[in-house]
CSV table of C-alpha atoms in Angstrom, one decimal:
chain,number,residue,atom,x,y,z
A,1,UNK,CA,28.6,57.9,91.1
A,2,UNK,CA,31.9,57.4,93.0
A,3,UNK,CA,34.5,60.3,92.9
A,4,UNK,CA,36.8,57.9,90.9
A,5,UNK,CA,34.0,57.6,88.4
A,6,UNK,CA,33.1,60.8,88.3
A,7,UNK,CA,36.9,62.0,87.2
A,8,UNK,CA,37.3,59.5,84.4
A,9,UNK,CA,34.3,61.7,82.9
A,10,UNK,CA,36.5,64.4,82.7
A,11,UNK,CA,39.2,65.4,80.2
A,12,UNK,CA,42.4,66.5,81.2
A,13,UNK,CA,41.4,70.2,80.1
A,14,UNK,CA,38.5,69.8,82.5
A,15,UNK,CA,40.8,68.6,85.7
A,16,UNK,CA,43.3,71.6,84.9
A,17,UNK,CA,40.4,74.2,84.2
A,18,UNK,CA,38.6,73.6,87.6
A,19,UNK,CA,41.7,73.8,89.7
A,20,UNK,CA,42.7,77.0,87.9
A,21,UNK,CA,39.1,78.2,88.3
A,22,UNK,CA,39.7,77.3,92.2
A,23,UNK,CA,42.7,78.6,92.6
A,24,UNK,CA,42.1,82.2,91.0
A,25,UNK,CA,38.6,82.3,91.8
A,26,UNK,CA,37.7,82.6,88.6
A,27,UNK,CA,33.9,82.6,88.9
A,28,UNK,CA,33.9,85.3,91.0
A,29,UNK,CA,35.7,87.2,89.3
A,30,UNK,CA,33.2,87.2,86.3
A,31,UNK,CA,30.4,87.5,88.3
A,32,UNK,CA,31.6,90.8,90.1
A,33,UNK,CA,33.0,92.1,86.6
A,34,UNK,CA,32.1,90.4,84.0
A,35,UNK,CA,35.3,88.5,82.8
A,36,UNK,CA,39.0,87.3,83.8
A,37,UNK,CA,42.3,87.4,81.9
A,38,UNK,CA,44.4,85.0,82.6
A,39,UNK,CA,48.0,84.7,81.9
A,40,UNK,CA,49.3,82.0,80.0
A,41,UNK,CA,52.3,80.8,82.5
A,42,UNK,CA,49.5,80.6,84.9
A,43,UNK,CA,47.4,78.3,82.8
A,44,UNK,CA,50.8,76.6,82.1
A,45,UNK,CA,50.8,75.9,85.9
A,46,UNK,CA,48.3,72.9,85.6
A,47,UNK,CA,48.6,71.9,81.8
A,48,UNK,CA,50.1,73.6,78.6
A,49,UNK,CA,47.8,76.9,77.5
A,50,UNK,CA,48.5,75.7,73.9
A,51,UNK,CA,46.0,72.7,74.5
A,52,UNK,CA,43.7,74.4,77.1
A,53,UNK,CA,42.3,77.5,75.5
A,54,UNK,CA,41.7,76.4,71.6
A,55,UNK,CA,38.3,75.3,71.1
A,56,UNK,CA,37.7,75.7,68.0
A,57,UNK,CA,33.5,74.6,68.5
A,58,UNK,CA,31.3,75.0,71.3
A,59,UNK,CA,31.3,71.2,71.9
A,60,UNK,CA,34.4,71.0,72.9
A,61,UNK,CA,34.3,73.4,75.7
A,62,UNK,CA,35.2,72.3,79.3
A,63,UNK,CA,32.6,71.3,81.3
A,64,UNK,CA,33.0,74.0,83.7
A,65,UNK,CA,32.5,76.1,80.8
A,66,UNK,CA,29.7,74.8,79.5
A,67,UNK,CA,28.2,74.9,82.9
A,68,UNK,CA,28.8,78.5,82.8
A,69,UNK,CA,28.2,79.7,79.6
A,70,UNK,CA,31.5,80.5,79.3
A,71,UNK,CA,34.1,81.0,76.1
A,72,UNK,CA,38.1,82.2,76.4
A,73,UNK,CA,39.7,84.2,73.7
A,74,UNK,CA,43.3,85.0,73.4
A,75,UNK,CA,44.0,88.8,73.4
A,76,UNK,CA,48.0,89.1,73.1
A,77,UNK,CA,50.4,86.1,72.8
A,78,UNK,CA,50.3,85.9,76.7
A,79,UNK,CA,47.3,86.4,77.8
A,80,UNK,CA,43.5,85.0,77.4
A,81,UNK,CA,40.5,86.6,78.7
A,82,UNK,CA,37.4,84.6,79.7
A,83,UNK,CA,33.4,85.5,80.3
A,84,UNK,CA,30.1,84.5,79.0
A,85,UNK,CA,30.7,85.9,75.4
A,86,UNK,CA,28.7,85.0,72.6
A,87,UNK,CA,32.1,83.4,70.7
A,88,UNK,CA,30.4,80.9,68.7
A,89,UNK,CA,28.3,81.0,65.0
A,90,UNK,CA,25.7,77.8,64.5
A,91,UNK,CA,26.7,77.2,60.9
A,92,UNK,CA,22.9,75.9,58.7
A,93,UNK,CA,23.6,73.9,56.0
A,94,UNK,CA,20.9,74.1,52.9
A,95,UNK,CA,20.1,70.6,52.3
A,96,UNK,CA,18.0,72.1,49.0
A,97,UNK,CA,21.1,73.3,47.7
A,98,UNK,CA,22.7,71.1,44.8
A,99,UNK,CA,26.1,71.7,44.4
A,100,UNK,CA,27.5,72.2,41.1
A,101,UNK,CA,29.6,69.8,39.3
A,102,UNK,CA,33.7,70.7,38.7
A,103,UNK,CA,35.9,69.0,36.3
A,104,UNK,CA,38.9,67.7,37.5
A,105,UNK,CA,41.8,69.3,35.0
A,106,UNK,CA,43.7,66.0,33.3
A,107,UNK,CA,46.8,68.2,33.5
A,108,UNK,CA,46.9,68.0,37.3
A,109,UNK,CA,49.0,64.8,38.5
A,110,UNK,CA,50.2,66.0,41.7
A,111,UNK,CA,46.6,66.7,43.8
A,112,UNK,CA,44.8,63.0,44.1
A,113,UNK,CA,40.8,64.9,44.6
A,114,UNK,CA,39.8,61.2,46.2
A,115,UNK,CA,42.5,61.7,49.0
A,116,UNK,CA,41.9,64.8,50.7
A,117,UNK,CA,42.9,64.5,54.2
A,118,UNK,CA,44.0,67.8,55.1
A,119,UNK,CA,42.5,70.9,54.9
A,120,UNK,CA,45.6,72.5,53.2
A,121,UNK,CA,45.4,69.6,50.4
A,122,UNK,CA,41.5,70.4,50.0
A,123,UNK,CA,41.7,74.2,49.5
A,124,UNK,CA,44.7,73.5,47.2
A,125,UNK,CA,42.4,71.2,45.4
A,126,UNK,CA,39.6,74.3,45.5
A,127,UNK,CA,42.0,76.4,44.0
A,128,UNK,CA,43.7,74.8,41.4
A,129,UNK,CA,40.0,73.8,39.7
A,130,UNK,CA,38.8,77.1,39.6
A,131,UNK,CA,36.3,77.2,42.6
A,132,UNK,CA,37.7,80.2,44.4
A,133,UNK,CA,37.8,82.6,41.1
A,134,UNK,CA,33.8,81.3,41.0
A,135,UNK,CA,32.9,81.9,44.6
A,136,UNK,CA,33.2,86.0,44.4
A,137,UNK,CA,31.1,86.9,41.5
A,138,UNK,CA,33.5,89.1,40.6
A,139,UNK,CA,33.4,89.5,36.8
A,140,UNK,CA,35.8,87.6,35.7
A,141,UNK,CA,38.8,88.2,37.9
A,142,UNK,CA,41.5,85.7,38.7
A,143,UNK,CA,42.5,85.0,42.1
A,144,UNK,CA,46.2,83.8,43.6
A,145,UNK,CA,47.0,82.9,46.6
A,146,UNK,CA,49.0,84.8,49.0
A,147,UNK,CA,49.1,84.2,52.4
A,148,UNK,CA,48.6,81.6,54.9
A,149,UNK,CA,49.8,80.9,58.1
A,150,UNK,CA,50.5,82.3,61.8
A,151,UNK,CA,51.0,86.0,62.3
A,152,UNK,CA,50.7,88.5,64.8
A,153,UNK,CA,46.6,90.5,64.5
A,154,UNK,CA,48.1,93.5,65.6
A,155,UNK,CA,46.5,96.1,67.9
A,156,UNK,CA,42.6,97.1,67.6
A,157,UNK,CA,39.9,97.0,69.6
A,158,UNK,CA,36.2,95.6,69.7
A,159,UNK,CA,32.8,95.1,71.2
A,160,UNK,CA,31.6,91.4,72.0
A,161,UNK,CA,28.2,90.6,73.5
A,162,UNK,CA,27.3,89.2,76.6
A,163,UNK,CA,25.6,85.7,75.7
A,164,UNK,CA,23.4,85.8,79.6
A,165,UNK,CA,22.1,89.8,79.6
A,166,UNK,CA,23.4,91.0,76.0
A,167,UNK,CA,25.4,93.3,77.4
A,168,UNK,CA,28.5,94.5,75.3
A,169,UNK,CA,32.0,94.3,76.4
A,170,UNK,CA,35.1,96.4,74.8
A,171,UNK,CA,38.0,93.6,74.6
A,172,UNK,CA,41.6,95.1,73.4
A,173,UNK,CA,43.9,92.9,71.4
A,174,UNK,CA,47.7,93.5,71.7
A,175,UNK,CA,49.6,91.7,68.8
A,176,UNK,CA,47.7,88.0,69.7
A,177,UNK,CA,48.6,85.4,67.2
A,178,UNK,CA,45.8,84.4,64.5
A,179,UNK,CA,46.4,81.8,62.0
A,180,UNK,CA,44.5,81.8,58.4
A,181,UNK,CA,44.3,78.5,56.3
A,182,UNK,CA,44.6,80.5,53.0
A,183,UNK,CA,44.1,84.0,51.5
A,184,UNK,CA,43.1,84.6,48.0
A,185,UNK,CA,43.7,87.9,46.3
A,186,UNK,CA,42.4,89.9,43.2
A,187,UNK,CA,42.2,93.2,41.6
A,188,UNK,CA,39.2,94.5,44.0
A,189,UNK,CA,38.8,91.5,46.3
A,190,UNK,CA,40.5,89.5,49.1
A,191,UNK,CA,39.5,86.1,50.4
A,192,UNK,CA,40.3,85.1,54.1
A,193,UNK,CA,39.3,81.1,54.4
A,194,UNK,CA,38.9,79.2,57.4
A,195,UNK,CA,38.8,75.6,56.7
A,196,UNK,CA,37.6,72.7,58.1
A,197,UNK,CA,38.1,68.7,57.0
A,198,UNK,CA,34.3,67.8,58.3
A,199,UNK,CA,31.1,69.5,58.1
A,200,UNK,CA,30.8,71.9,61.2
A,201,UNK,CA,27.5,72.5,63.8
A,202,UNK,CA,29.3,76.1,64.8
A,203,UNK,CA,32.5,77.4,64.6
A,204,UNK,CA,34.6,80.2,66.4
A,205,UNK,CA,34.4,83.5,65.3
A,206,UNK,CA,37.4,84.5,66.0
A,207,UNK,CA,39.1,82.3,63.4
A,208,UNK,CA,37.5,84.4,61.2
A,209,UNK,CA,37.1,87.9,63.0
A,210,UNK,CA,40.8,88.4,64.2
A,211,UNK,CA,42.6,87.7,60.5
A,212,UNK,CA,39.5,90.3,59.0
A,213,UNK,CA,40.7,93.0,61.5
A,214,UNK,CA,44.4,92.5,60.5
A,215,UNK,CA,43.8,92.5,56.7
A,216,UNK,CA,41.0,94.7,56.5
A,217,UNK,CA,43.2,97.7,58.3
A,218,UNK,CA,45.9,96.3,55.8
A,219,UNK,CA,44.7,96.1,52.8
A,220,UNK,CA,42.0,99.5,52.7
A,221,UNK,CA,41.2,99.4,48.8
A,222,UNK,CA,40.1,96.1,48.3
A,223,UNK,CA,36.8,94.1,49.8
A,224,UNK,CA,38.2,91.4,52.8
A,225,UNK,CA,36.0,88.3,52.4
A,226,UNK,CA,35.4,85.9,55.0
A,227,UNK,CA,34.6,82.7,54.7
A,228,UNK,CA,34.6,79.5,56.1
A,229,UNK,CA,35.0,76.1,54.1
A,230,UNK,CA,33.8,72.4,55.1
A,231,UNK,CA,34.9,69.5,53.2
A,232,UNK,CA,33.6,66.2,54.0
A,233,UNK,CA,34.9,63.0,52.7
A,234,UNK,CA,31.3,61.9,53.5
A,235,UNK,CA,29.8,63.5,50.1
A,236,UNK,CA,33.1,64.7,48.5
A,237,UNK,CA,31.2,68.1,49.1
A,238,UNK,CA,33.0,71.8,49.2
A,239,UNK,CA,30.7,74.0,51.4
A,240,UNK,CA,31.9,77.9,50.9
A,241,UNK,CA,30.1,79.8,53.9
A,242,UNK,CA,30.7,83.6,52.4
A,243,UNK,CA,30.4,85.8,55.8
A,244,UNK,CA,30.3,89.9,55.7
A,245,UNK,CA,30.9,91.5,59.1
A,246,UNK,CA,28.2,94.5,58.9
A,247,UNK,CA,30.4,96.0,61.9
A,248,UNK,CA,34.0,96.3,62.0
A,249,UNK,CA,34.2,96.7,65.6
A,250,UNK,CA,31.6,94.3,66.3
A,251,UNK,CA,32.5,90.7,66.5
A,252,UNK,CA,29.0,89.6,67.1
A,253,UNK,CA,28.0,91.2,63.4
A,254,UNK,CA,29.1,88.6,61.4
A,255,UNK,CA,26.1,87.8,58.8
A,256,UNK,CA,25.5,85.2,56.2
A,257,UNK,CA,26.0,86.3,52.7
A,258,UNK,CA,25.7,83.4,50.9
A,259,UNK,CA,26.5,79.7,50.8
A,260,UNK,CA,27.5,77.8,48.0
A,261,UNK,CA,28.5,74.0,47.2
A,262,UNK,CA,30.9,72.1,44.8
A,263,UNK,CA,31.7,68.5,44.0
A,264,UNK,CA,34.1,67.3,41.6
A,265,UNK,CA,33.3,64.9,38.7
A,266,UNK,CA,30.3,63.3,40.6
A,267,UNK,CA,29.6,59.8,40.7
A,268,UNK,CA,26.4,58.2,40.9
A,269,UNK,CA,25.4,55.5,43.0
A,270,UNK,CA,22.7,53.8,41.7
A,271,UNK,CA,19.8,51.4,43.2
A,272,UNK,CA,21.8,48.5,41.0
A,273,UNK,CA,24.8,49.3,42.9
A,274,UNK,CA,23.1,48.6,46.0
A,275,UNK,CA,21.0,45.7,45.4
A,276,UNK,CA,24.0,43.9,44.1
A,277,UNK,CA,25.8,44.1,47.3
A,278,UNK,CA,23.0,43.5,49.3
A,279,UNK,CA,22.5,40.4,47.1
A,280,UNK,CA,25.6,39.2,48.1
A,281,UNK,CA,26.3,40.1,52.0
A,282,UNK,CA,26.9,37.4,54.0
A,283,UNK,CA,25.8,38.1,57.9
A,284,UNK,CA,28.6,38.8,60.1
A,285,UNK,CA,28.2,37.9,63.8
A,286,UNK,CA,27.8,40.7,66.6
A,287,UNK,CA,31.0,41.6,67.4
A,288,UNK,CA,32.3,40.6,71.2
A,289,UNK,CA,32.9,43.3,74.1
A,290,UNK,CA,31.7,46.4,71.5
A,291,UNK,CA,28.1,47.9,72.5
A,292,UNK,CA,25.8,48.1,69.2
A,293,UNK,CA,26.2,51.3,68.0
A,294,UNK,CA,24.3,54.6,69.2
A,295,UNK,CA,26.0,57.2,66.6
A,296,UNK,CA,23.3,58.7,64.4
A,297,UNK,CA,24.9,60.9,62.1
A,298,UNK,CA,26.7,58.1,59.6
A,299,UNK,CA,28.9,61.0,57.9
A,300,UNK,CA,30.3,61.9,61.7
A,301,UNK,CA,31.6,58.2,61.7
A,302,UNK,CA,33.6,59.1,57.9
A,303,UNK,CA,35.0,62.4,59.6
A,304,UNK,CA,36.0,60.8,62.0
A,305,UNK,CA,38.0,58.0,59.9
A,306,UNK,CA,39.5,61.0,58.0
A,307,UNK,CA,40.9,62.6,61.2
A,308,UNK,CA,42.5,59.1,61.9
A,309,UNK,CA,44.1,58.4,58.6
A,310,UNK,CA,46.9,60.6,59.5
A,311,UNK,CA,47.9,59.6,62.8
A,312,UNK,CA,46.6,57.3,65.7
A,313,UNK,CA,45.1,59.6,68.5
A,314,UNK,CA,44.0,59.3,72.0
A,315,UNK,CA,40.4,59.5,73.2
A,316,UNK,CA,41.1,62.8,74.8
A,317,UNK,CA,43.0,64.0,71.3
A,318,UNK,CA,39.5,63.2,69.5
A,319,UNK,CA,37.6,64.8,71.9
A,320,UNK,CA,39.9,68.5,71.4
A,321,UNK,CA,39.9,68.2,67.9
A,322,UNK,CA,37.1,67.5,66.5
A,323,UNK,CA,33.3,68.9,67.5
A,324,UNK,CA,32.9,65.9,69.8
A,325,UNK,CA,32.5,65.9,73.7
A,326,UNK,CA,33.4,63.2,75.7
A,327,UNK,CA,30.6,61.2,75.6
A,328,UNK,CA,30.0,61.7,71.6
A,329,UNK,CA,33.7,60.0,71.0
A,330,UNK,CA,32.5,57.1,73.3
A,331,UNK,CA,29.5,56.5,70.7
A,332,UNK,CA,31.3,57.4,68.0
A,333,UNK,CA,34.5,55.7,68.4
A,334,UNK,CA,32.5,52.5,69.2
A,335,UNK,CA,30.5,52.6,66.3
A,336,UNK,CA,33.4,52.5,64.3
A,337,UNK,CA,35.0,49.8,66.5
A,338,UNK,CA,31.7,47.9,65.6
A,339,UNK,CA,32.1,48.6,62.0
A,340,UNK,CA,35.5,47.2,61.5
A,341,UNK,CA,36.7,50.6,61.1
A,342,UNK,CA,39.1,51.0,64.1
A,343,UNK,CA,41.0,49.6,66.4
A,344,UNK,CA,41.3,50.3,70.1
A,345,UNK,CA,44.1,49.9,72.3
A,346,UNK,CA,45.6,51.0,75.8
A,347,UNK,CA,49.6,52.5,76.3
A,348,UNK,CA,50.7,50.5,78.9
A,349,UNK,CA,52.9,53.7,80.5
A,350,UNK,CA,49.9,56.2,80.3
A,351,UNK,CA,47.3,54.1,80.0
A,352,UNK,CA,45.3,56.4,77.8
A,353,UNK,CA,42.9,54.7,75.3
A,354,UNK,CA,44.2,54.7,71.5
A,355,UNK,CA,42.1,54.5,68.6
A,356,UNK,CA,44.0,53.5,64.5
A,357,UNK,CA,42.6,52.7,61.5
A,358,UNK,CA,42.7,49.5,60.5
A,359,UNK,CA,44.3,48.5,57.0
A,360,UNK,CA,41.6,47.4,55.5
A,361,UNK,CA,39.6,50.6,56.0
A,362,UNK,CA,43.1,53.0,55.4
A,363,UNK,CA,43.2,51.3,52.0
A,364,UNK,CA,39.6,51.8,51.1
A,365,UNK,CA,39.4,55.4,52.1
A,366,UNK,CA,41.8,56.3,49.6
A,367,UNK,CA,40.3,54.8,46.8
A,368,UNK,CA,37.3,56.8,44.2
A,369,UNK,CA,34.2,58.0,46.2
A,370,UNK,CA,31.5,55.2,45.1
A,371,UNK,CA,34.2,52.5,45.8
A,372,UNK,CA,34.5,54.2,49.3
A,373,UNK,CA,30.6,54.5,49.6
A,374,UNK,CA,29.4,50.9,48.8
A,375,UNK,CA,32.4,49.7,51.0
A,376,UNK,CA,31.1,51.5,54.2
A,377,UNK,CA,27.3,50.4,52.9
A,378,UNK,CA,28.6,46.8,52.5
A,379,UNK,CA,30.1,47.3,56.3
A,380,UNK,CA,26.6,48.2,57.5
A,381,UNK,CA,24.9,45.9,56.1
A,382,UNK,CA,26.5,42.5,57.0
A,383,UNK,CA,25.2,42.9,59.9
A,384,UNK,CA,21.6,40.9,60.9
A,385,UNK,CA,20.3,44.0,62.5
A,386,UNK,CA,20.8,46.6,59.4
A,387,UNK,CA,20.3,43.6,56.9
A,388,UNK,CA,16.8,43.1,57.8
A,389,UNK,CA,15.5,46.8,58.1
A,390,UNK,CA,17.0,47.4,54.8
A,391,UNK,CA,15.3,43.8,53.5
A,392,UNK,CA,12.0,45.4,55.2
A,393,UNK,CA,12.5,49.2,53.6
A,394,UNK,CA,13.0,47.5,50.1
A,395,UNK,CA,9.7,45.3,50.4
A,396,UNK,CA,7.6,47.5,52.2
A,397,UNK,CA,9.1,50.7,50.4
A,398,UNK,CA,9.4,52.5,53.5
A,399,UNK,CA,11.4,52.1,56.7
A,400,UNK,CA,9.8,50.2,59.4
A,401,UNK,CA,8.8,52.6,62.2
A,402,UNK,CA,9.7,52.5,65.4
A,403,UNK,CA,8.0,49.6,66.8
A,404,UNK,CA,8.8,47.5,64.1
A,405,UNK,CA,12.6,48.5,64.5
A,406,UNK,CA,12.7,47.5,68.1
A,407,UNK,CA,11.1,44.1,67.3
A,408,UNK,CA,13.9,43.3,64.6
A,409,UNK,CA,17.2,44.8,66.9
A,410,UNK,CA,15.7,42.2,69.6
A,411,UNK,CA,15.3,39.3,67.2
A,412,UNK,CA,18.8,39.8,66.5
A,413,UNK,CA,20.3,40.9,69.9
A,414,UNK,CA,18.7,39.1,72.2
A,415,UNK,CA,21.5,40.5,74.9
A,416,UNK,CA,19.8,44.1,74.6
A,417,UNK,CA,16.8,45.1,76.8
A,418,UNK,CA,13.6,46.7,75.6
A,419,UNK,CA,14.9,50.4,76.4
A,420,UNK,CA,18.5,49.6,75.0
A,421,UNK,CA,16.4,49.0,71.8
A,422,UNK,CA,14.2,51.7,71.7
A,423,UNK,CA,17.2,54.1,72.2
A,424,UNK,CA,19.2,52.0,69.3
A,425,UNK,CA,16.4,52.3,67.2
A,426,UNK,CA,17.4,56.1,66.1
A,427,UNK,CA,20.9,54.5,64.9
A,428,UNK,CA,19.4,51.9,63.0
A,429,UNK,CA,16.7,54.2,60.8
A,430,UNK,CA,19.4,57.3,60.6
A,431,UNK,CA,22.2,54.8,59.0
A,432,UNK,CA,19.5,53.3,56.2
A,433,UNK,CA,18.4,56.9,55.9
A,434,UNK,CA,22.1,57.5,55.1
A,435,UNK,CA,22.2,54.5,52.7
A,436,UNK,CA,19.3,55.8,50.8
A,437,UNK,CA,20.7,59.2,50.6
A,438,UNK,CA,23.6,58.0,48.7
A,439,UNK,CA,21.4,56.4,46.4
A,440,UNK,CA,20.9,58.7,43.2
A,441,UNK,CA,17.4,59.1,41.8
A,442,UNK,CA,18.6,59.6,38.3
């Protein structure tokens, strides 16, 4: 691979990183000591520190860090320190776990529950039905909500581990900045959320572990919760991650409590539902100059539409944001391009790559959940490919295996090679596994 190849695989964050890694040696640095802090004006020499140390999952790392095993945290409002810390929590989601069913209050007219697009309108929506006073089992008290917000952690000190030899490092904070998406208080409890608009592979501690030092030297009398929150406009799900760290000091002690799940005023999706769109699809052609689609996990491609409702973003903005690296937001981005989802286009000054919603796909996503669901089903299926593995599943009543899929992506693509197909394959079995999901067997 040419060097001019090779740099349009890196980010922005991954140009700056390696120069300021060259240029302060940064490597050798950890290897002699064990970490580097770094101040901010000198990140701010090769690209803002605001956007080059917040990674708020291990995905989007930069690749130097990766490489490395490396992770930066901030520890004062100037300053960052990097090493190969242990940062990170993989986050398990119980697929045995049925969430239980909320009402949606009639008095509520302000909070639309089928449009929410930010994680401050989705805890609002948590709060205002009751799901927070439910998630402490805490006899009956009622919880408000008090803070939220930037503010200063404060000074304290703690132990992080080492993620190569599990050795333990003490880190010192000096009044960093921590931010807390919402805090919930009651007679005996407090509640410190983290909340994120998608389900989550990992997350960073330390969105968690610098707001539970502050409050917990704050607020002595009562229990400080942490917990994390996904929603995904995938299942219309609320997934409460309740966290207890066994060690103040330790960041590395955060433990799993308990998890618990939500959905309001569920809506089935029935086989009927299905069959009568299927009945009436009419094949779509392959679309033109967009490769057919290697993106397994379908809910990934309805996150991904709910981070662009908002705002148009660049391919580098995706890749920051959201638990994507580079390469996932080519697969995933194109999937959605194939889909009729998005749009891509090019700014002729920076020439960065631009990805929007279109309006068909804005308007649908904002409508009731099965609405939403058999639209992005009816999407999948006009095409040849997905058509006839979901005719085949129905027949046979299984999906065909691998073989079987290859043999039907060919017969309808006859541009793609053997091995593009047997890679492909994956795509086309996880999305009609998706379909079939949404399916209730009631």
């Amino acid at each position: 691979m040419s060097d001019k190849n090779i740099k349009k695989t890196k980010t922005k964050n991954d140009v700056a990183w390696e120069a300021l890694f060259e240029k302060y040696s940064i490597l050798e640095k950890i290897n002699e000591i064990g970490y580097f802090e770094i101040e901010s004006n000198s990140i701010n020499e090769f690209r803002e520190s605001r956007l080059m140390a917040k990674f708020d999952h291990s995905g989007t790392l930069p690749k130097i860090f990766k490489e490395h095993k490396l992770s930066i945290l901030p520890i004062s409002r100037k300053k960052y320190i990097i090493g190969r810390f242990d940062t990170y929590l993989k986050v398990d989601y119980d697929p045995s776990l049925e969430p239980t069913p909320v009402d949606f209050p009639s008095s509520i007219e302000s909070i639309d529950y089928c449009n929410l697009f930010s994680e401050s309108a989705a805890l609002s929506c948590a709060f205002n039905i009751d799901i927070i006073d439910d998630l402490i089992n805490s006899d009956g008290e009622i919880f408000k909500q008090t803070v939220y917000g930037r503010m200063s952690t404060g000074k304290f000190n703690f132990f992080i581990k080492d993620r190569v030899d599990n050795k333990q490092y003490q880190i010192e904070v000096d009044n960093s900045q921590c931010e807390i998406d919402a805090g919930f208080e009651s007679e005996n409890y407090f509640v410190l959320v983290e909340a994120k608009l998608y389900d989550v592979d990992n997350f960073l501690i330390r969105q968690l572990y610098y707001p539970y030092q502050l409050w917990f030297n704050k607020i002595r009398r009562k229990q400080v919760i942490p917990v994390l929150m996904t929603y995904s406009n995938s299942s219309n799900i609320f997934s409460f991650f309740i966290y207890k760290f066994e060690n103040l000091l330790d960041y590395n002690s955060i433990k799993l409590v308990e998890q618990k799940n939500y959905v309001i005023a569920p809506e089935i999706i029935t086989h009927d539902d299905v069959s009568e769109i299927f009945k009436s699809i009419t094949i779509a052609p392959e679309p033109k100059n967009i490769p057919f689609p290697q993106a397994n996990t379908f809910a990934r491609i309805i996150d991904l539409l709910t981070i662009l409702l908002n705002k148009e973003l660049t391919k580098e903005e995706i890749t920051a944001n959201y638990q994507f690296d580079q390469r996932q937001t080519d697969y995933y981005t194109n999937a959605a391009r194939y889909l009729g989802f998005v749009e891509k286009s090019e700014d002729r000054n920076t020439k960065e790559i631009n990805f929007k919603l279109t309006d068909e796909t804005t308007d649908y996503l904002k409508k009731r959940h099965k609405i939403k669901i058999l639209y992005f089903i009816r999407k999948i299926l006009q095409y040849e490919v997905f058509y006839k593995t979901f005719e085949s599943t129905l027949s046979n009543g299984e999906i065909p295996d691998k073989n079987e899929l290859i043999k039907i992506i060919l017969s309808c693509n006859s541009n793609l090679s053997n091995t593009t197909a047997d890679r492909r394959s994956s795509t086309v079995r996880r999305w009609i596994e998706w379909i079939l999901s949404m399916i209730s067997d009631e």
